[in-house]
Coordinates of C-alpha atoms in Angstrom, one line a residue:
M20 CA 12.0 -26.4 83.4
A21 CA 14.7 -23.9 84.2
S22 CA 17.1 -25.8 82.0
S23 CA 14.6 -25.8 79.1
T24 CA 14.0 -22.0 79.5
H25 CA 17.7 -21.3 79.5
R26 CA 18.2 -23.4 76.3
W27 CA 15.4 -21.5 74.5
R28 CA 16.9 -18.2 75.6
K29 CA 20.2 -19.2 74.2
L30 CA 18.6 -20.2 70.9
A31 CA 16.7 -17.0 70.7
L32 CA 19.9 -15.0 71.3
A33 CA 21.7 -17.0 68.6
A34 CA 18.9 -16.4 66.1
F35 CA 18.9 -12.7 66.9
L36 CA 22.6 -12.3 66.5
L37 CA 22.6 -14.2 63.3
A38 CA 19.7 -12.1 61.9
Y39 CA 21.6 -8.9 62.9
F40 CA 24.8 -10.1 61.4
V41 CA 23.2 -11.1 58.1
Y42 CA 21.2 -7.8 57.9
F43 CA 24.4 -5.7 58.1
T44 CA 26.8 -8.0 56.1
Y45 CA 24.9 -9.9 53.4
D46 CA 25.6 -7.3 50.7
G47 CA 29.3 -8.0 51.2
L48 CA 28.7 -11.2 49.2
H49 CA 28.3 -9.1 46.0
V50 CA 31.5 -7.0 46.1
H51 CA 34.5 -7.5 43.7
F52 CA 38.1 -8.3 44.5
A53 CA 40.2 -5.5 45.8
I54 CA 43.5 -5.1 44.0
D55 CA 45.3 -5.9 47.2
G56 CA 43.5 -9.2 47.4
I57 CA 44.5 -10.2 43.9
G58 CA 48.1 -9.3 44.5
N59 CA 48.2 -11.2 47.8
M60 CA 46.7 -14.3 46.1
A61 CA 49.3 -14.1 43.3
H62 CA 52.0 -13.9 45.9
Y63 CA 51.0 -17.2 47.5
Y64 CA 50.3 -18.9 44.2
R65 CA 53.8 -18.1 42.9
G66 CA 55.4 -19.7 46.0
G67 CA 53.6 -23.0 45.5
P68 CA 52.0 -25.3 48.1
L69 CA 55.2 -26.8 49.5
S70 CA 56.7 -23.4 50.2
L71 CA 53.5 -22.3 51.8
A72 CA 53.3 -25.4 54.0
I73 CA 57.0 -24.9 55.2
S74 CA 56.4 -21.2 55.9
Q75 CA 53.8 -22.1 58.6
F76 CA 56.7 -23.3 60.8
T77 CA 59.6 -21.0 59.9
L78 CA 58.8 -17.8 61.7
W79 CA 62.3 -16.5 61.6
R80 CA 62.2 -16.3 57.8
G81 CA 59.6 -13.5 58.0
D82 CA 57.3 -15.0 55.4
Y83 CA 54.2 -12.9 54.7
R84 CA 51.2 -14.1 56.7
P85 CA 51.2 -17.7 55.5
I86 CA 47.8 -18.6 57.1
G87 CA 46.3 -16.1 54.7
G88 CA 47.8 -18.1 51.9
L89 CA 45.9 -21.2 53.0
F90 CA 42.7 -19.2 52.9
Y91 CA 43.4 -17.8 49.4
L92 CA 44.8 -20.9 47.7
S93 CA 42.3 -23.4 49.1
I94 CA 39.4 -21.4 47.7
L95 CA 41.2 -20.4 44.5
Q96 CA 41.6 -24.1 43.8
F97 CA 37.9 -24.7 43.2
A98 CA 36.5 -21.2 42.8
G99 CA 39.0 -19.6 40.5
L100 CA 38.6 -15.8 40.2
N101 CA 35.0 -15.8 41.5
P102 CA 34.9 -13.4 44.6
L103 CA 31.7 -14.8 46.0
P104 CA 33.2 -17.9 47.8
F105 CA 36.0 -15.8 49.2
Q106 CA 33.5 -13.3 50.6
A107 CA 31.3 -16.1 51.9
A108 CA 34.3 -17.7 53.7
L109 CA 35.3 -14.3 55.1
L110 CA 31.8 -13.7 56.6
L111 CA 31.6 -17.2 58.1
I112 CA 34.9 -16.6 60.0
L113 CA 33.5 -13.3 61.1
L114 CA 30.4 -15.0 62.4
A115 CA 32.5 -17.6 64.2
N116 CA 34.3 -14.7 65.9
V117 CA 31.0 -13.4 67.2
Y118 CA 30.6 -16.6 69.2
L119 CA 34.2 -16.5 70.4
V120 CA 33.6 -12.9 71.7
Y121 CA 30.6 -14.2 73.6
R122 CA 32.6 -17.0 75.2
F123 CA 35.6 -14.7 75.8
A124 CA 33.4 -12.3 77.8
R125 CA 31.8 -15.1 79.8
L126 CA 35.1 -16.6 80.7
L127 CA 36.4 -13.2 81.8
G128 CA 33.6 -13.2 84.3
S129 CA 30.8 -11.2 82.6
G130 CA 27.1 -12.1 82.9
E131 CA 25.1 -13.4 79.9
L132 CA 23.6 -10.0 79.1
V133 CA 27.1 -8.3 78.9
A134 CA 28.4 -11.2 76.8
A135 CA 25.4 -10.9 74.5
L136 CA 25.8 -7.2 74.0
A137 CA 29.5 -7.6 73.4
A138 CA 28.8 -10.2 70.7
L139 CA 26.2 -7.9 69.2
A140 CA 28.8 -5.1 68.9
A141 CA 31.2 -7.6 67.3
C142 CA 28.6 -8.6 64.7
Y143 CA 29.1 -5.4 62.9
H144 CA 30.9 -2.1 63.5
A145 CA 30.5 0.3 60.7
G146 CA 33.7 2.2 61.7
L147 CA 35.6 -0.9 60.7
H148 CA 33.5 -1.4 57.6
N149 CA 36.2 -2.7 55.2
L150 CA 36.5 -5.7 57.5
Y151 CA 33.2 -7.0 56.2
Y152 CA 33.4 -6.6 52.4
N153 CA 37.1 -6.7 51.5
A154 CA 38.7 -10.1 51.5
A155 CA 42.1 -8.5 51.6
C156 CA 41.3 -7.9 55.3
V157 CA 41.1 -11.7 55.9
Y158 CA 44.4 -11.5 57.8
D159 CA 42.7 -9.4 60.5
V160 CA 39.8 -11.8 60.6
L161 CA 41.9 -14.9 60.8
C162 CA 44.3 -13.4 63.4
C163 CA 41.3 -12.5 65.6
F164 CA 39.9 -16.0 65.3
F165 CA 43.1 -17.8 66.3
Y166 CA 43.9 -15.1 69.0
L167 CA 40.6 -15.6 70.7
A168 CA 40.6 -19.4 70.1
A169 CA 44.0 -19.7 71.8
F170 CA 43.0 -17.4 74.7
L171 CA 39.7 -19.2 75.2
Y172 CA 41.5 -22.6 75.3
Y173 CA 43.8 -21.3 77.9
L174 CA 41.1 -19.6 80.0
R175 CA 39.0 -22.8 80.1
I176 CA 41.9 -24.7 81.6
R177 CA 42.8 -22.0 84.1
Q178 CA 39.3 -21.5 85.3
S179 CA 39.0 -25.2 86.0
G180 CA 41.7 -24.6 88.6
R181 CA 44.4 -26.4 86.7
M182 CA 47.7 -25.4 85.0
P183 CA 48.0 -26.5 81.4
A184 CA 49.7 -29.9 80.9
V185 CA 52.3 -30.5 78.2
R186 CA 49.8 -31.5 75.6
Q187 CA 47.6 -28.6 76.4
I188 CA 50.5 -26.2 76.1
A189 CA 51.3 -27.7 72.7
V190 CA 47.7 -27.1 71.5
F191 CA 47.7 -23.5 72.8
L192 CA 51.1 -22.8 71.1
A193 CA 49.7 -24.3 67.8
L194 CA 46.7 -21.9 67.9
F195 CA 49.0 -19.0 68.8
L196 CA 51.3 -20.0 65.9
C197 CA 48.3 -19.8 63.5
A198 CA 47.5 -16.3 64.9
L199 CA 51.1 -15.1 64.4
N200 CA 51.0 -16.5 60.9
S201 CA 47.8 -14.6 60.2
K202 CA 48.9 -11.1 61.1
E203 CA 51.4 -9.2 63.3
M204 CA 48.6 -8.1 65.7
A205 CA 49.0 -11.5 67.5
V206 CA 52.3 -10.6 69.1
T207 CA 50.5 -9.0 72.1
L208 CA 48.9 -12.3 73.2
P209 CA 51.8 -13.4 75.6
L210 CA 51.6 -9.9 77.2
M211 CA 47.8 -10.2 77.6
L212 CA 48.3 -13.7 79.2
M213 CA 50.6 -12.1 81.7
V214 CA 48.1 -9.3 82.4
Y215 CA 45.3 -11.9 82.8
E216 CA 47.4 -14.0 85.2
W217 CA 48.4 -11.0 87.3
I218 CA 44.9 -9.6 87.6
Y219 CA 43.1 -12.9 88.1
H220 CA 45.7 -15.1 89.7
R221 CA 48.4 -12.8 91.2
P222 CA 50.6 -14.0 94.0
A223 CA 49.1 -13.4 97.5
R224 CA 52.3 -11.7 98.6
P225 CA 54.0 -9.9 95.7
D226 CA 57.6 -10.3 97.1
G227 CA 60.5 -11.6 95.1
A228 CA 60.1 -15.3 95.9
A229 CA 56.4 -15.3 95.3
C230 CA 56.8 -13.5 92.0
L231 CA 59.5 -15.9 90.9
T232 CA 57.1 -18.8 91.8
W233 CA 54.4 -17.0 89.8
L234 CA 56.7 -16.7 86.7
R235 CA 57.5 -20.4 86.9
G236 CA 53.8 -21.4 87.3
P237 CA 50.9 -19.2 86.1
A238 CA 53.1 -17.1 83.8
R239 CA 54.9 -20.1 82.3
V240 CA 52.7 -20.5 79.2
A241 CA 53.0 -16.8 78.5
L242 CA 56.8 -17.1 78.5
F243 CA 56.7 -20.0 76.1
A244 CA 54.4 -17.9 73.8
A245 CA 56.9 -15.0 74.2
A246 CA 59.6 -17.2 72.7
L247 CA 57.5 -17.8 69.6
T248 CA 56.8 -14.1 69.5
A249 CA 60.5 -13.3 69.6
L250 CA 61.1 -15.6 66.5
D251 CA 58.2 -13.9 64.7
V252 CA 59.5 -10.4 65.5
Y253 CA 63.0 -11.3 64.4
G254 CA 61.7 -12.5 61.0
K255 CA 59.6 -9.3 60.6
L256 CA 62.6 -7.1 61.5
F257 CA 65.7 -8.8 60.2
A258 CA 64.9 -11.5 57.6
P259 CA 66.1 -10.7 54.0
D260 CA 62.6 -9.7 52.9
A261 CA 61.6 -8.4 56.4
L262 CA 58.2 -6.8 56.4
A263 CA 59.6 -3.8 58.4
N264 CA 61.7 -2.8 55.4
A265 CA 58.5 -1.8 53.5
E266 CA 57.7 1.8 54.1
G267 CA 54.2 1.2 55.2
Y268 CA 55.4 -1.3 57.9
H269 CA 58.4 0.6 59.2
P270 CA 57.6 1.9 62.7
V271 CA 58.8 5.3 63.8
F272 CA 58.8 5.7 67.6
V273 CA 57.7 9.3 68.1
L274 CA 54.8 10.8 70.0
R275 CA 53.3 12.3 66.8
R276 CA 52.7 8.8 65.5
V277 CA 50.9 7.9 68.8
R278 CA 48.7 11.0 68.6
D279 CA 47.9 10.3 64.9
F280 CA 47.0 6.7 65.6
E281 CA 44.9 7.6 68.6
R282 CA 42.9 10.2 66.6
L283 CA 42.4 7.8 63.7
S284 CA 41.6 4.7 65.8
L285 CA 39.2 6.6 68.2
G286 CA 37.5 8.1 65.2
D287 CA 36.9 4.7 63.7
L288 CA 35.9 3.0 67.0
L289 CA 33.7 5.9 68.2
F290 CA 32.1 6.8 64.9
G291 CA 34.0 9.9 63.8
W292 CA 34.9 11.3 67.3
S293 CA 37.9 13.5 66.9
T294 CA 40.1 15.4 69.5
G295 CA 43.6 16.4 70.3
W296 CA 46.0 15.3 73.1
G297 CA 43.8 16.8 75.8
G298 CA 40.7 14.8 74.8
I299 CA 42.7 11.6 74.2
L300 CA 44.4 11.7 77.7
L301 CA 41.1 12.6 79.3
L302 CA 39.3 9.7 77.7
W303 CA 41.9 7.2 78.7
A304 CA 42.0 8.6 82.3
L305 CA 38.2 8.3 82.5
L306 CA 38.4 4.7 81.3
A307 CA 41.1 4.0 83.8
Y308 CA 39.0 5.5 86.6
V309 CA 36.0 3.3 85.6
A310 CA 38.2 0.2 85.5
Y311 CA 40.0 0.7 88.8
R312 CA 37.4 2.5 91.0
R313 CA 35.9 -0.9 92.0
D314 CA 37.2 -4.4 92.4
R315 CA 36.2 -5.5 89.0
P316 CA 38.9 -7.7 87.4
I317 CA 37.2 -7.9 84.1
L318 CA 37.3 -4.1 83.7
R319 CA 40.9 -3.9 84.7
F320 CA 41.8 -6.6 82.2
L321 CA 39.9 -5.0 79.4
W322 CA 41.4 -1.6 80.1
W323 CA 44.9 -3.2 79.5
F324 CA 43.5 -5.1 76.5
M325 CA 42.4 -1.8 74.9
V326 CA 45.7 -0.2 75.7
L327 CA 48.1 -3.0 74.7
T328 CA 46.6 -4.8 71.7
P329 CA 47.0 -1.9 69.3
L330 CA 50.8 -1.6 70.0
P331 CA 51.9 -3.5 66.8
I332 CA 50.3 -0.8 64.7
E333 CA 50.5 2.3 66.9
F334 CA 53.7 3.6 65.4
L335 CA 52.8 2.9 61.8
I336 CA 51.1 5.3 59.4
G337 CA 47.4 5.3 58.7
R338 CA 46.4 2.0 60.4
G339 CA 42.6 2.0 61.2
Q340 CA 39.4 0.2 60.3
A341 CA 40.0 -3.6 60.0
C342 CA 43.4 -3.3 61.7
L343 CA 41.4 -2.4 64.9
Y344 CA 39.5 -5.7 65.0
I345 CA 41.3 -7.2 68.0
P346 CA 41.2 -4.0 70.0
L347 CA 37.5 -3.7 69.1
I348 CA 36.9 -6.9 71.2
G349 CA 38.1 -5.1 74.3
W350 CA 36.1 -2.0 73.6
A351 CA 33.0 -4.1 72.9
I352 CA 33.1 -6.0 76.2
F353 CA 34.1 -2.9 78.2
G354 CA 31.3 -1.0 76.6
A355 CA 28.8 -3.8 77.3
V356 CA 29.7 -3.8 81.0
M357 CA 29.2 -0.1 81.1
V358 CA 25.8 -0.3 79.4
V359 CA 24.5 -2.9 81.8
D360 CA 25.9 -1.1 84.8
L361 CA 24.3 2.2 83.7
A362 CA 21.0 0.4 83.0
G363 CA 21.0 -1.2 86.4
A364 CA 21.8 2.2 88.1
L365 CA 19.1 4.0 86.2
A366 CA 16.6 1.2 86.9
G367 CA 17.3 1.6 90.6
V368 CA 16.2 5.2 90.4
L369 CA 13.3 4.7 87.9
E370 CA 11.7 1.8 89.8
R371 CA 10.6 4.2 92.5
E372 CA 8.5 6.1 89.9
P373 CA 4.9 5.1 89.3
F374 CA 5.5 3.7 85.8
G375 CA 8.7 2.0 87.1
R376 CA 6.8 0.2 89.9
R377 CA 4.6 -1.4 87.2
L378 CA 7.6 -2.4 85.0
G379 CA 9.8 -3.6 87.9
R380 CA 13.6 -3.4 88.0
S381 CA 14.1 -6.2 85.4
G382 CA 11.6 -4.6 83.0
I383 CA 13.3 -1.2 83.2
V384 CA 16.7 -2.8 82.6
A385 CA 15.3 -4.6 79.6
L386 CA 13.7 -1.5 78.2
L387 CA 17.0 0.5 78.6
V388 CA 19.1 -2.2 77.1
A389 CA 16.7 -2.4 74.1
A390 CA 16.9 1.3 73.6
A391 CA 20.7 1.1 73.7
I392 CA 20.6 -1.7 71.1
F393 CA 18.3 0.4 68.9
F394 CA 20.5 3.5 69.0
W395 CA 23.6 1.3 68.3
A396 CA 22.0 -0.3 65.3
R397 CA 20.8 3.0 63.9
Q398 CA 24.2 4.5 64.3
N399 CA 25.8 1.6 62.4
R400 CA 23.2 1.8 59.7
Q401 CA 23.7 5.5 59.2
Y402 CA 27.4 5.2 59.2
K403 CA 27.2 2.3 56.7
Q404 CA 25.0 4.2 54.3
T405 CA 27.4 7.2 54.5
Y406 CA 30.8 5.6 54.3
A407 CA 30.7 1.8 53.8
K408 CA 28.2 1.6 50.9
P409 CA 30.1 4.0 48.6
A410 CA 33.3 2.2 49.3
M411 CA 31.7 -1.2 48.6
L412 CA 30.2 0.0 45.3
S413 CA 33.5 1.4 44.0
L414 CA 35.7 -1.6 45.1
G415 CA 37.6 -3.4 42.4
H416 CA 35.6 -2.4 39.2
E417 CA 38.8 -2.3 37.1
S418 CA 40.0 -5.7 38.1
W419 CA 36.5 -7.2 37.8
D420 CA 36.1 -5.9 34.2
V421 CA 39.3 -7.6 33.3
I422 CA 38.3 -10.8 34.9
Q423 CA 35.0 -10.6 33.0
Q424 CA 36.9 -10.2 29.7
F425 CA 38.9 -13.4 30.5
R426 CA 35.6 -15.2 31.2
A427 CA 34.1 -14.0 27.9
V428 CA 37.1 -14.9 25.7
N429 CA 38.1 -17.9 27.9
P430 CA 41.7 -18.0 26.5
H431 CA 43.7 -21.3 26.8
V432 CA 47.5 -21.6 26.4
R433 CA 49.8 -24.6 26.2
P434 CA 52.0 -25.4 29.2
G435 CA 55.5 -23.9 29.0
S436 CA 54.3 -21.2 26.6
K437 CA 55.5 -17.6 26.4
V438 CA 52.6 -15.2 26.8
A439 CA 52.6 -11.4 26.2
F440 CA 50.0 -8.7 27.0
L441 CA 50.7 -5.6 24.9
D442 CA 48.2 -3.4 26.6
D443 CA 45.9 -3.5 29.6
P444 CA 43.6 -1.2 31.7
F445 CA 45.8 -1.3 34.7
H446 CA 48.7 1.0 35.7
S447 CA 50.8 -1.5 37.7
W448 CA 51.6 -5.2 38.0
D449 CA 47.9 -6.1 38.3
M450 CA 47.5 -7.5 34.8
L451 CA 50.3 -10.0 35.5
F452 CA 48.6 -11.1 38.7
V453 CA 45.2 -11.6 37.0
A454 CA 46.8 -13.6 34.1
E455 CA 48.8 -15.8 36.5
L456 CA 45.7 -16.6 38.5
W457 CA 43.5 -17.2 35.5
F458 CA 45.9 -19.6 33.7
R459 CA 47.3 -21.1 37.0
D460 CA 50.2 -22.7 35.2
R461 CA 53.6 -22.1 36.8
T462 CA 55.4 -23.2 33.6
L463 CA 54.2 -20.1 31.7
D464 CA 56.4 -17.1 31.0
I465 CA 54.0 -14.2 31.1
H466 CA 55.1 -10.7 30.1
V467 CA 53.2 -7.5 30.6
E468 CA 54.2 -4.8 28.1
R469 CA 53.6 -2.0 30.5
H470 CA 56.7 -3.1 32.5
G471 CA 59.0 -3.1 29.6
P472 CA 58.4 -3.2 25.8
L473 CA 59.4 -6.2 23.8
T474 CA 61.5 -5.9 20.6
D475 CA 60.1 -7.2 17.3
Q476 CA 62.3 -10.3 17.6
E477 CA 61.1 -11.0 21.1
L478 CA 57.5 -10.6 20.1
A479 CA 58.1 -13.1 17.3
R480 CA 59.2 -15.6 19.9
E481 CA 56.0 -15.2 22.0
D482 CA 53.6 -18.1 21.6
Y483 CA 50.5 -16.1 22.5
I484 CA 49.9 -12.3 22.3
F485 CA 46.9 -10.5 23.9
T486 CA 45.9 -6.9 24.1
F487 CA 42.9 -4.8 25.2
D488 CA 41.1 -2.8 22.6
N489 CA 38.5 -0.4 24.0
G490 CA 38.4 -2.5 27.2
K491 CA 37.9 -5.8 25.3
L492 CA 40.4 -8.6 25.5
V493 CA 41.7 -9.5 22.0
Q494 CA 44.0 -12.4 21.1
L495 CA 46.4 -11.3 18.4
K496 CA 48.5 -14.5 18.2

């Protein structure tokens, strides 16, 4: 009987989380491609499938997030430039991550209620709203998926009382490789493994010999993962096309960057909360006090998780919203522990009141948790209406209009042709990206007039010439 009740409770929780997730995210199915998404897709398409496959295993070359290429090109193959399948796939991975957050909390030692609240927080956070409607954020979604999958795989082995065998280490490293190939946020995983092992399985006597034994045993997998991380960091910093060479990805190690990041990230995570150094330091000190005032390994681990997982973006400019997806997991579980603890403490006081005696301690806890869920959902809804909705409605209209024109005209060109676009609505390389992805023929030589006019002789040698007249695609030759 107890087993049947537990199963029905799990099914009810799953149904509730699914309904909550769908309520907040379903309208993301109707958005258009962001310009970044089209550019990313074109980047992978140009390289071709063989290059994309090889790049999954050559971290030292610094190839740009190749797991994202598998996402884009596999869907492009059957869906073309239809954003709906891309958005649907994005939301399915986000939904899978909700389950992984639940399991992560449970394996860290939380109760079911804490894990359920953490999963609810991971369903939708309006402060990270572009995560749910912009397929260009798929790197963050995939990175979180493989990050948690690798961590969960490792935790299940360790909590069975065993050390990972060779085959299990290989599986873990494969999952970690996928996380690294999804986004740079994954580089903190070896560090978090070390934190986990030190908090949950530290040496009984922290002397030199015991610590060396610990490094060779419980910390061994983290050291293997650190070797992969070193290859990935080398590629991002020193490869010919290193990501760190781009202005937006070049870290500057000054305190001002830390302050700016903390203000931006806390504003996103805490719904617009803003403060200076004093407030930032006070908040982290309070969180540290909560984490260390009692012997609660889960809170200590989560405090370090919140501190360390943002490091890859902490010294960059303007990183917020979707970039905070992995740190959000730590905040979600930490916050869920706090909500349940506070509900329990308040219930201990209120159960002595007349109405409290009728409800009982468990009834009061349920009422307080339900109130917290209501206020959390209302805050998300208000924030979504104010910030997310306008951004969703304005996303990608220019690119979508061009794609619609291609659909209306449905131009076809012969393989190996020279194709020119004399005019287009864009102001950058975007017309070239759309044309390449529409025709999907690597033998074509496509020229966009905006990036250099053609002479009359060169135009005469073009096989096909297109232009846009009052927003309409017109074939001139």
